[in-house]
Amino acid sequence: MVRRFGWDSVALRFALAFAVVTATWNPTGGSFWHWATSDPLAFTPAKGIGGVILLIGWVVLLRATLRSLGGIGILLAGALFAFLFWGLLYWGVLPGDSLPVLQWLGVMLIVAILTVGVCWSHIRRRLSGQYDMDDVDSP
């Protein structure tokens, strides 16, 4: 049985990628990176648990992205989103002289690539009618 894949599915995958990336690092200073490096000698079980949970999230997202897009696809998706973000700066939609804006664009570039990566098999199936081997139910 193939479940319906729509904009809500894309939004859920975007939210997951956004949560993992921004929990790892973000320009606000409220991230695992900032917490773990604020006092690197004070390693606690909470830091260990948080790090492992984030690592699980990264492995799931990166593995799915690499399997669905491949290396060339990741490069192409990165190039597409980089040019789109550059356009937003070039056309004055976003201020290019703001370091936090540039940092958030970098975060969003990673989130966008991961979102496309975890959605691509579904999108390809919808466009072409072809299934990936992982999508076929076994009897």
PDB file of N, CA, C and O in Angstrom, residues 68-134:
ATOM      1  N   SER A  68      18.806   8.755  -2.457  1.00  0.00           N
ATOM      2  CA  SER A  68      17.823   9.205  -3.448  1.00  0.00           C
ATOM      3  C   SER A  68      18.425  10.141  -4.492  1.00  0.00           C
ATOM      4  O   SER A  68      18.057  10.074  -5.658  1.00  0.00           O
ATOM      5  N   LEU A  69      19.341  11.012  -4.095  1.00  0.00           N
ATOM      6  CA  LEU A  69      19.904  11.979  -5.038  1.00  0.00           C
ATOM      7  C   LEU A  69      21.250  11.549  -5.605  1.00  0.00           C
ATOM      8  O   LEU A  69      21.583  11.894  -6.743  1.00  0.00           O
ATOM      9  N   GLY A  70      22.046  10.851  -4.816  1.00  0.00           N
ATOM     10  CA  GLY A  70      23.411  10.540  -5.229  1.00  0.00           C
ATOM     11  C   GLY A  70      24.285  11.779  -5.110  1.00  0.00           C
ATOM     12  O   GLY A  70      23.813  12.881  -4.835  1.00  0.00           O
ATOM     13  N   GLY A  71      25.561  11.591  -5.328  1.00  0.00           N
ATOM     14  CA  GLY A  71      26.509  12.701  -5.195  1.00  0.00           C
ATOM     15  C   GLY A  71      26.256  13.825  -6.182  1.00  0.00           C
ATOM     16  O   GLY A  71      26.268  15.001  -5.814  1.00  0.00           O
ATOM     17  N   ILE A  72      26.028  13.468  -7.449  1.00  0.00           N
ATOM     18  CA  ILE A  72      25.771  14.492  -8.474  1.00  0.00           C
ATOM     19  C   ILE A  72      24.482  15.234  -8.166  1.00  0.00           C
ATOM     20  O   ILE A  72      24.408  16.462  -8.301  1.00  0.00           O
ATOM     21  N   GLY A  73      23.449  14.515  -7.737  1.00  0.00           N
ATOM     22  CA  GLY A  73      22.172  15.151  -7.399  1.00  0.00           C
ATOM     23  C   GLY A  73      22.302  16.121  -6.240  1.00  0.00           C
ATOM     24  O   GLY A  73      21.690  17.189  -6.236  1.00  0.00           O
ATOM     25  N   ILE A  74      23.105  15.752  -5.254  1.00  0.00           N
ATOM     26  CA  ILE A  74      23.330  16.654  -4.119  1.00  0.00           C
ATOM     27  C   ILE A  74      24.039  17.919  -4.598  1.00  0.00           C
ATOM     28  O   ILE A  74      23.679  19.034  -4.200  1.00  0.00           O
ATOM     29  N   LEU A  75      25.042  17.758  -5.451  1.00  0.00           N
ATOM     30  CA  LEU A  75      25.737  18.932  -6.003  1.00  0.00           C
ATOM     31  C   LEU A  75      24.787  19.815  -6.811  1.00  0.00           C
ATOM     32  O   LEU A  75      24.823  21.043  -6.699  1.00  0.00           O
ATOM     33  N   LEU A  76      23.949  19.194  -7.635  1.00  0.00           N
ATOM     34  CA  LEU A  76      22.997  19.968  -8.443  1.00  0.00           C
ATOM     35  C   LEU A  76      21.965  20.677  -7.575  1.00  0.00           C
ATOM     36  O   LEU A  76      21.641  21.850  -7.815  1.00  0.00           O
ATOM     37  N   ALA A  77      21.434  19.985  -6.561  1.00  0.00           N
ATOM     38  CA  ALA A  77      20.476  20.619  -5.651  1.00  0.00           C
ATOM     39  C   ALA A  77      21.143  21.776  -4.908  1.00  0.00           C
ATOM     40  O   ALA A  77      20.560  22.861  -4.770  1.00  0.00           O
ATOM     41  N   GLY A  78      22.374  21.557  -4.453  1.00  0.00           N
ATOM     42  CA  GLY A  78      23.107  22.624  -3.768  1.00  0.00           C
ATOM     43  C   GLY A  78      23.336  23.818  -4.670  1.00  0.00           C
ATOM     44  O   GLY A  78      23.161  24.970  -4.255  1.00  0.00           O
ATOM     45  N   ALA A  79      23.708  23.556  -5.920  1.00  0.00           N
ATOM     46  CA  ALA A  79      23.925  24.651  -6.871  1.00  0.00           C
ATOM     47  C   ALA A  79      22.629  25.407  -7.136  1.00  0.00           C
ATOM     48  O   ALA A  79      22.611  26.644  -7.161  1.00  0.00           O
ATOM     49  N   LEU A  80      21.531  24.672  -7.327  1.00  0.00           N
ATOM     50  CA  LEU A  80      20.243  25.323  -7.585  1.00  0.00           C
ATOM     51  C   LEU A  80      19.846  26.234  -6.433  1.00  0.00           C
ATOM     52  O   LEU A  80      19.519  27.414  -6.640  1.00  0.00           O
ATOM     53  N   PHE A  81      19.886  25.716  -5.213  1.00  0.00           N
ATOM     54  CA  PHE A  81      19.493  26.523  -4.062  1.00  0.00           C
ATOM     55  C   PHE A  81      20.477  27.661  -3.802  1.00  0.00           C
ATOM     56  O   PHE A  81      20.076  28.754  -3.406  1.00  0.00           O
ATOM     57  N   ALA A  82      21.762  27.434  -4.021  1.00  0.00           N
ATOM     58  CA  ALA A  82      22.748  28.503  -3.849  1.00  0.00           C
ATOM     59  C   ALA A  82      22.461  29.647  -4.818  1.00  0.00           C
ATOM     60  O   ALA A  82      22.512  30.826  -4.435  1.00  0.00           O
ATOM     61  N   PHE A  83      22.147  29.321  -6.083  1.00  0.00           N
ATOM     62  CA  PHE A  83      21.827  30.377  -7.047  1.00  0.00           C
ATOM     63  C   PHE A  83      20.510  31.073  -6.702  1.00  0.00           C
ATOM     64  O   PHE A  83      20.383  32.290  -6.879  1.00  0.00           O
ATOM     65  N   LEU A  84      19.531  30.327  -6.203  1.00  0.00           N
ATOM     66  CA  LEU A  84      18.274  30.955  -5.778  1.00  0.00           C
ATOM     67  C   LEU A  84      18.520  31.937  -4.631  1.00  0.00           C
ATOM     68  O   LEU A  84      18.008  33.060  -4.637  1.00  0.00           O
ATOM     69  N   PHE A  85      19.316  31.505  -3.643  1.00  0.00           N
ATOM     70  CA  PHE A  85      19.611  32.385  -2.515  1.00  0.00           C
ATOM     71  C   PHE A  85      20.459  33.579  -2.948  1.00  0.00           C
ATOM     72  O   PHE A  85      20.278  34.693  -2.466  1.00  0.00           O
ATOM     73  N   TRP A  86      21.381  33.346  -3.870  1.00  0.00           N
ATOM     74  CA  TRP A  86      22.178  34.450  -4.402  1.00  0.00           C
ATOM     75  C   TRP A  86      21.251  35.446  -5.097  1.00  0.00           C
ATOM     76  O   TRP A  86      21.410  36.657  -4.968  1.00  0.00           O
ATOM     77  N   GLY A  87      20.266  34.944  -5.825  1.00  0.00           N
ATOM     78  CA  GLY A  87      19.290  35.823  -6.478  1.00  0.00           C
ATOM     79  C   GLY A  87      18.546  36.683  -5.475  1.00  0.00           C
ATOM     80  O   GLY A  87      18.310  37.873  -5.713  1.00  0.00           O
ATOM     81  N   LEU A  88      18.160  36.106  -4.344  1.00  0.00           N
ATOM     82  CA  LEU A  88      17.471  36.884  -3.311  1.00  0.00           C
ATOM     83  C   LEU A  88      18.356  38.014  -2.791  1.00  0.00           C
ATOM     84  O   LEU A  88      17.867  39.121  -2.495  1.00  0.00           O
ATOM     85  N   LEU A  89      19.648  37.751  -2.692  1.00  0.00           N
ATOM     86  CA  LEU A  89      20.580  38.798  -2.268  1.00  0.00           C
ATOM     87  C   LEU A  89      20.813  39.801  -3.397  1.00  0.00           C
ATOM     88  O   LEU A  89      20.795  41.008  -3.185  1.00  0.00           O
ATOM     89  N   TYR A  90      21.013  39.302  -4.596  1.00  0.00           N
ATOM     90  CA  TYR A  90      21.329  40.133  -5.757  1.00  0.00           C
ATOM     91  C   TYR A  90      20.189  41.095  -6.092  1.00  0.00           C
ATOM     92  O   TYR A  90      20.426  42.250  -6.422  1.00  0.00           O
ATOM     93  N   TRP A  91      18.953  40.606  -6.015  1.00  0.00           N
ATOM     94  CA  TRP A  91      17.790  41.435  -6.349  1.00  0.00           C
ATOM     95  C   TRP A  91      17.303  42.282  -5.180  1.00  0.00           C
ATOM     96  O   TRP A  91      16.289  42.958  -5.269  1.00  0.00           O
ATOM     97  N   GLY A  92      18.028  42.238  -4.061  1.00  0.00           N
ATOM     98  CA  GLY A  92      17.713  43.098  -2.929  1.00  0.00           C
ATOM     99  C   GLY A  92      16.564  42.614  -2.070  1.00  0.00           C
ATOM    100  O   GLY A  92      16.080  43.357  -1.219  1.00  0.00           O
ATOM    101  N   VAL A  93      16.131  41.377  -2.258  1.00  0.00           N
ATOM    102  CA  VAL A  93      15.056  40.836  -1.425  1.00  0.00           C
ATOM    103  C   VAL A  93      15.559  40.642   0.003  1.00  0.00           C
ATOM    104  O   VAL A  93      14.829  40.874   0.959  1.00  0.00           O
ATOM    105  N   LEU A  94      16.816  40.225   0.128  1.00  0.00           N
ATOM    106  CA  LEU A  94      17.459  40.062   1.424  1.00  0.00           C
ATOM    107  C   LEU A  94      18.713  40.926   1.468  1.00  0.00           C
ATOM    108  O   LEU A  94      19.389  41.079   0.453  1.00  0.00           O
ATOM    109  N   PRO A  95      19.040  41.477   2.645  1.00  0.00           N
ATOM    110  CA  PRO A  95      20.247  42.302   2.742  1.00  0.00           C
ATOM    111  C   PRO A  95      21.511  41.437   2.723  1.00  0.00           C
ATOM    112  O   PRO A  95      21.653  40.521   3.523  1.00  0.00           O
ATOM    113  N   GLY A  96      22.407  41.734   1.804  1.00  0.00           N
ATOM    114  CA  GLY A  96      23.633  40.960   1.670  1.00  0.00           C
ATOM    115  C   GLY A  96      24.737  41.387   2.611  1.00  0.00           C
ATOM    116  O   GLY A  96      25.763  40.722   2.699  1.00  0.00           O
ATOM    117  N   ASP A  97      24.540  42.481   3.341  1.00  0.00           N
ATOM    118  CA  ASP A  97      25.586  42.970   4.240  1.00  0.00           C
ATOM    119  C   ASP A  97      25.346  42.552   5.689  1.00  0.00           C
ATOM    120  O   ASP A  97      25.987  43.053   6.592  1.00  0.00           O
ATOM    121  N   SER A  98      24.429  41.622   5.896  1.00  0.00           N
ATOM    122  CA  SER A  98      24.098  41.160   7.237  1.00  0.00           C
ATOM    123  C   SER A  98      24.631  39.747   7.451  1.00  0.00           C
ATOM    124  O   SER A  98      24.184  38.806   6.784  1.00  0.00           O
ATOM    125  N   LEU A  99      25.567  39.600   8.375  1.00  0.00           N
ATOM    126  CA  LEU A  99      26.145  38.285   8.654  1.00  0.00           C
ATOM    127  C   LEU A  99      25.080  37.286   9.111  1.00  0.00           C
ATOM    128  O   LEU A  99      25.069  36.153   8.626  1.00  0.00           O
ATOM    129  N   PRO A 100      24.157  37.659  10.017  1.00  0.00           N
ATOM    130  CA  PRO A 100      23.128  36.686  10.402  1.00  0.00           C
ATOM    131  C   PRO A 100      22.265  36.221   9.216  1.00  0.00           C
ATOM    132  O   PRO A 100      21.911  35.044   9.146  1.00  0.00           O
ATOM    133  N   VAL A 101      21.960  37.099   8.282  1.00  0.00           N
ATOM    134  CA  VAL A 101      21.180  36.700   7.108  1.00  0.00           C
ATOM    135  C   VAL A 101      21.975  35.692   6.284  1.00  0.00           C
ATOM    136  O   VAL A 101      21.438  34.664   5.847  1.00  0.00           O
ATOM    137  N   LEU A 102      23.258  35.954   6.085  1.00  0.00           N
ATOM    138  CA  LEU A 102      24.101  35.026   5.326  1.00  0.00           C
ATOM    139  C   LEU A 102      24.232  33.686   6.045  1.00  0.00           C
ATOM    140  O   LEU A 102      24.210  32.624   5.415  1.00  0.00           O
ATOM    141  N   GLN A 103      24.338  33.720   7.373  1.00  0.00           N
ATOM    142  CA  GLN A 103      24.432  32.478   8.134  1.00  0.00           C
ATOM    143  C   GLN A 103      23.126  31.684   8.030  1.00  0.00           C
ATOM    144  O   GLN A 103      23.150  30.463   7.851  1.00  0.00           O
ATOM    145  N   TRP A 104      21.982  32.371   8.130  1.00  0.00           N
ATOM    146  CA  TRP A 104      20.699  31.682   8.000  1.00  0.00           C
ATOM    147  C   TRP A 104      20.527  31.115   6.588  1.00  0.00           C
ATOM    148  O   TRP A 104      19.950  30.049   6.410  1.00  0.00           O
ATOM    149  N   LEU A 105      21.036  31.822   5.579  1.00  0.00           N
ATOM    150  CA  LEU A 105      20.972  31.290   4.216  1.00  0.00           C
ATOM    151  C   LEU A 105      21.789  30.004   4.098  1.00  0.00           C
ATOM    152  O   LEU A 105      21.383  29.060   3.417  1.00  0.00           O
ATOM    153  N   GLY A 106      22.932  29.962   4.763  1.00  0.00           N
ATOM    154  CA  GLY A 106      23.731  28.739   4.774  1.00  0.00           C
ATOM    155  C   GLY A 106      22.989  27.590   5.442  1.00  0.00           C
ATOM    156  O   GLY A 106      22.980  26.460   4.937  1.00  0.00           O
ATOM    157  N   VAL A 107      22.353  27.880   6.566  1.00  0.00           N
ATOM    158  CA  VAL A 107      21.546  26.864   7.260  1.00  0.00           C
ATOM    159  C   VAL A 107      20.416  26.394   6.352  1.00  0.00           C
ATOM    160  O   VAL A 107      20.167  25.190   6.203  1.00  0.00           O
ATOM    161  N   MET A 108      19.719  27.346   5.729  1.00  0.00           N
ATOM    162  CA  MET A 108      18.588  26.991   4.873  1.00  0.00           C
ATOM    163  C   MET A 108      19.027  26.239   3.622  1.00  0.00           C
ATOM    164  O   MET A 108      18.269  25.423   3.089  1.00  0.00           O
ATOM    165  N   LEU A 109      20.238  26.495   3.148  1.00  0.00           N
ATOM    166  CA  LEU A 109      20.774  25.742   2.012  1.00  0.00           C
ATOM    167  C   LEU A 109      20.883  24.264   2.372  1.00  0.00           C
ATOM    168  O   LEU A 109      20.445  23.384   1.612  1.00  0.00           O
ATOM    169  N   ILE A 110      21.414  23.977   3.546  1.00  0.00           N
ATOM    170  CA  ILE A 110      21.541  22.591   3.999  1.00  0.00           C
ATOM    171  C   ILE A 110      20.164  21.971   4.212  1.00  0.00           C
ATOM    172  O   ILE A 110      19.901  20.839   3.793  1.00  0.00           O
ATOM    173  N   VAL A 111      19.252  22.726   4.840  1.00  0.00           N
ATOM    174  CA  VAL A 111      17.891  22.229   5.071  1.00  0.00           C
ATOM    175  C   VAL A 111      17.200  21.930   3.745  1.00  0.00           C
ATOM    176  O   VAL A 111      16.536  20.891   3.597  1.00  0.00           O
ATOM    177  N   ALA A 112      17.353  22.817   2.763  1.00  0.00           N
ATOM    178  CA  ALA A 112      16.700  22.617   1.465  1.00  0.00           C
ATOM    179  C   ALA A 112      17.225  21.366   0.772  1.00  0.00           C
ATOM    180  O   ALA A 112      16.442  20.574   0.224  1.00  0.00           O
ATOM    181  N   ILE A 113      18.537  21.164   0.788  1.00  0.00           N
ATOM    182  CA  ILE A 113      19.117  19.973   0.155  1.00  0.00           C
ATOM    183  C   ILE A 113      18.616  18.703   0.843  1.00  0.00           C
ATOM    184  O   ILE A 113      18.215  17.741   0.174  1.00  0.00           O
ATOM    185  N   LEU A 114      18.609  18.696   2.161  1.00  0.00           N
ATOM    186  CA  LEU A 114      18.140  17.518   2.895  1.00  0.00           C
ATOM    187  C   LEU A 114      16.653  17.270   2.649  1.00  0.00           C
ATOM    188  O   LEU A 114      16.225  16.120   2.511  1.00  0.00           O
ATOM    189  N   THR A 115      15.863  18.335   2.593  1.00  0.00           N
ATOM    190  CA  THR A 115      14.427  18.176   2.339  1.00  0.00           C
ATOM    191  C   THR A 115      14.180  17.570   0.972  1.00  0.00           C
ATOM    192  O   THR A 115      13.388  16.628   0.834  1.00  0.00           O
ATOM    193  N   VAL A 116      14.860  18.087  -0.044  1.00  0.00           N
ATOM    194  CA  VAL A 116      14.711  17.513  -1.384  1.00  0.00           C
ATOM    195  C   VAL A 116      15.186  16.062  -1.374  1.00  0.00           C
ATOM    196  O   VAL A 116      14.552  15.185  -1.967  1.00  0.00           O
ATOM    197  N   GLY A 117      16.265  15.795  -0.675  1.00  0.00           N
ATOM    198  CA  GLY A 117      16.805  14.442  -0.625  1.00  0.00           C
ATOM    199  C   GLY A 117      15.846  13.434  -0.032  1.00  0.00           C
ATOM    200  O   GLY A 117      15.698  12.325  -0.560  1.00  0.00           O
ATOM    201  N   VAL A 118      15.171  13.794   1.055  1.00  0.00           N
ATOM    202  CA  VAL A 118      14.257  12.833   1.681  1.00  0.00           C
ATOM    203  C   VAL A 118      12.904  12.789   0.973  1.00  0.00           C
ATOM    204  O   VAL A 118      12.109  11.886   1.229  1.00  0.00           O
ATOM    205  N   CYS A 119      12.640  13.727   0.076  1.00  0.00           N
ATOM    206  CA  CYS A 119      11.390  13.732  -0.694  1.00  0.00           C
ATOM    207  C   CYS A 119      11.555  13.192  -2.104  1.00  0.00           C
ATOM    208  O   CYS A 119      10.562  12.851  -2.759  1.00  0.00           O
ATOM    209  N   TRP A 120      12.775  13.122  -2.606  1.00  0.00           N
ATOM    210  CA  TRP A 120      12.999  12.896  -4.027  1.00  0.00           C
ATOM    211  C   TRP A 120      12.431  11.581  -4.548  1.00  0.00           C
ATOM    212  O   TRP A 120      11.880  11.531  -5.647  1.00  0.00           O
ATOM    213  N   SER A 121      12.545  10.501  -3.803  1.00  0.00           N
ATOM    214  CA  SER A 121      12.010   9.221  -4.278  1.00  0.00           C
ATOM    215  C   SER A 121      10.512   9.326  -4.527  1.00  0.00           C
ATOM    216  O   SER A 121       9.991   8.793  -5.507  1.00  0.00           O
ATOM    217  N   HIS A 122       9.807  10.012  -3.633  1.00  0.00           N
ATOM    218  CA  HIS A 122       8.358  10.190  -3.798  1.00  0.00           C
ATOM    219  C   HIS A 122       8.043  11.083  -5.005  1.00  0.00           C
ATOM    220  O   HIS A 122       7.115  10.799  -5.767  1.00  0.00           O
ATOM    221  N   ILE A 123       8.819  12.131  -5.159  1.00  0.00           N
ATOM    222  CA  ILE A 123       8.589  13.055  -6.283  1.00  0.00           C
ATOM    223  C   ILE A 123       8.876  12.347  -7.602  1.00  0.00           C
ATOM    224  O   ILE A 123       8.084  12.441  -8.549  1.00  0.00           O
ATOM    225  N   ARG A 124       9.982  11.613  -7.667  1.00  0.00           N
ATOM    226  CA  ARG A 124      10.331  10.879  -8.888  1.00  0.00           C
ATOM    227  C   ARG A 124       9.257   9.852  -9.227  1.00  0.00           C
ATOM    228  O   ARG A 124       8.878   9.688 -10.382  1.00  0.00           O
ATOM    229  N   ARG A 125       8.746   9.159  -8.207  1.00  0.00           N
ATOM    230  CA  ARG A 125       7.693   8.168  -8.447  1.00  0.00           C
ATOM    231  C   ARG A 125       6.441   8.843  -8.996  1.00  0.00           C
ATOM    232  O   ARG A 125       5.802   8.356  -9.917  1.00  0.00           O
ATOM    233  N   ARG A 126       6.107   9.999  -8.447  1.00  0.00           N
ATOM    234  CA  ARG A 126       4.923  10.713  -8.914  1.00  0.00           C
ATOM    235  C   ARG A 126       5.107  11.210 -10.351  1.00  0.00           C
ATOM    236  O   ARG A 126       4.192  11.175 -11.160  1.00  0.00           O
ATOM    237  N   LEU A 127       6.310  11.693 -10.683  1.00  0.00           N
ATOM    238  CA  LEU A 127       6.570  12.216 -12.025  1.00  0.00           C
ATOM    239  C   LEU A 127       6.697  11.116 -13.072  1.00  0.00           C
ATOM    240  O   LEU A 127       6.212  11.263 -14.195  1.00  0.00           O
ATOM    241  N   SER A 128       7.356  10.010 -12.710  1.00  0.00           N
ATOM    242  CA  SER A 128       7.678   8.998 -13.715  1.00  0.00           C
ATOM    243  C   SER A 128       6.869   7.711 -13.589  1.00  0.00           C
ATOM    244  O   SER A 128       6.834   6.916 -14.526  1.00  0.00           O
ATOM    245  N   GLY A 129       6.272   7.484 -12.439  1.00  0.00           N
ATOM    246  CA  GLY A 129       5.564   6.233 -12.221  1.00  0.00           C
ATOM    247  C   GLY A 129       6.482   5.089 -11.844  1.00  0.00           C
ATOM    248  O   GLY A 129       6.038   3.963 -11.655  1.00  0.00           O
ATOM    249  N   GLN A 130       7.791   5.351 -11.718  1.00  0.00           N
ATOM    250  CA  GLN A 130       8.758   4.309 -11.374  1.00  0.00           C
ATOM    251  C   GLN A 130       8.967   4.250  -9.866  1.00  0.00           C
ATOM    252  O   GLN A 130       9.075   5.275  -9.210  1.00  0.00           O
ATOM    253  N   TYR A 131       9.031   3.054  -9.358  1.00  0.00           N
ATOM    254  CA  TYR A 131       9.248   2.833  -7.942  1.00  0.00           C
ATOM    255  C   TYR A 131      10.711   2.543  -7.676  1.00  0.00           C
ATOM    256  O   TYR A 131      11.387   1.929  -8.496  1.00  0.00           O
ATOM    257  N   ASP A 132      11.189   2.967  -6.509  1.00  0.00           N
ATOM    258  CA  ASP A 132      12.488   2.518  -6.026  1.00  0.00           C
ATOM    259  C   ASP A 132      12.276   1.145  -5.395  1.00  0.00           C
ATOM    260  O   ASP A 132      11.185   0.822  -4.934  1.00  0.00           O
ATOM    261  N   MET A 133      13.298   0.348  -5.331  1.00  0.00           N
ATOM    262  CA  MET A 133      13.161  -0.980  -4.727  1.00  0.00           C
ATOM    263  C   MET A 133      12.725  -0.891  -3.266  1.00  0.00           C
ATOM    264  O   MET A 133      12.040  -1.764  -2.774  1.00  0.00           O
ATOM    265  N   ASP A 134      13.122   0.159  -2.567  1.00  0.00           N
ATOM    266  CA  ASP A 134      12.738   0.311  -1.164  1.00  0.00           C
ATOM    267  C   ASP A 134      11.254   0.614  -1.011  1.00  0.00           C
ATOM    268  O   ASP A 134      10.699   0.467   0.062  1.00  0.00           O
TER     269      ASP A 134
END
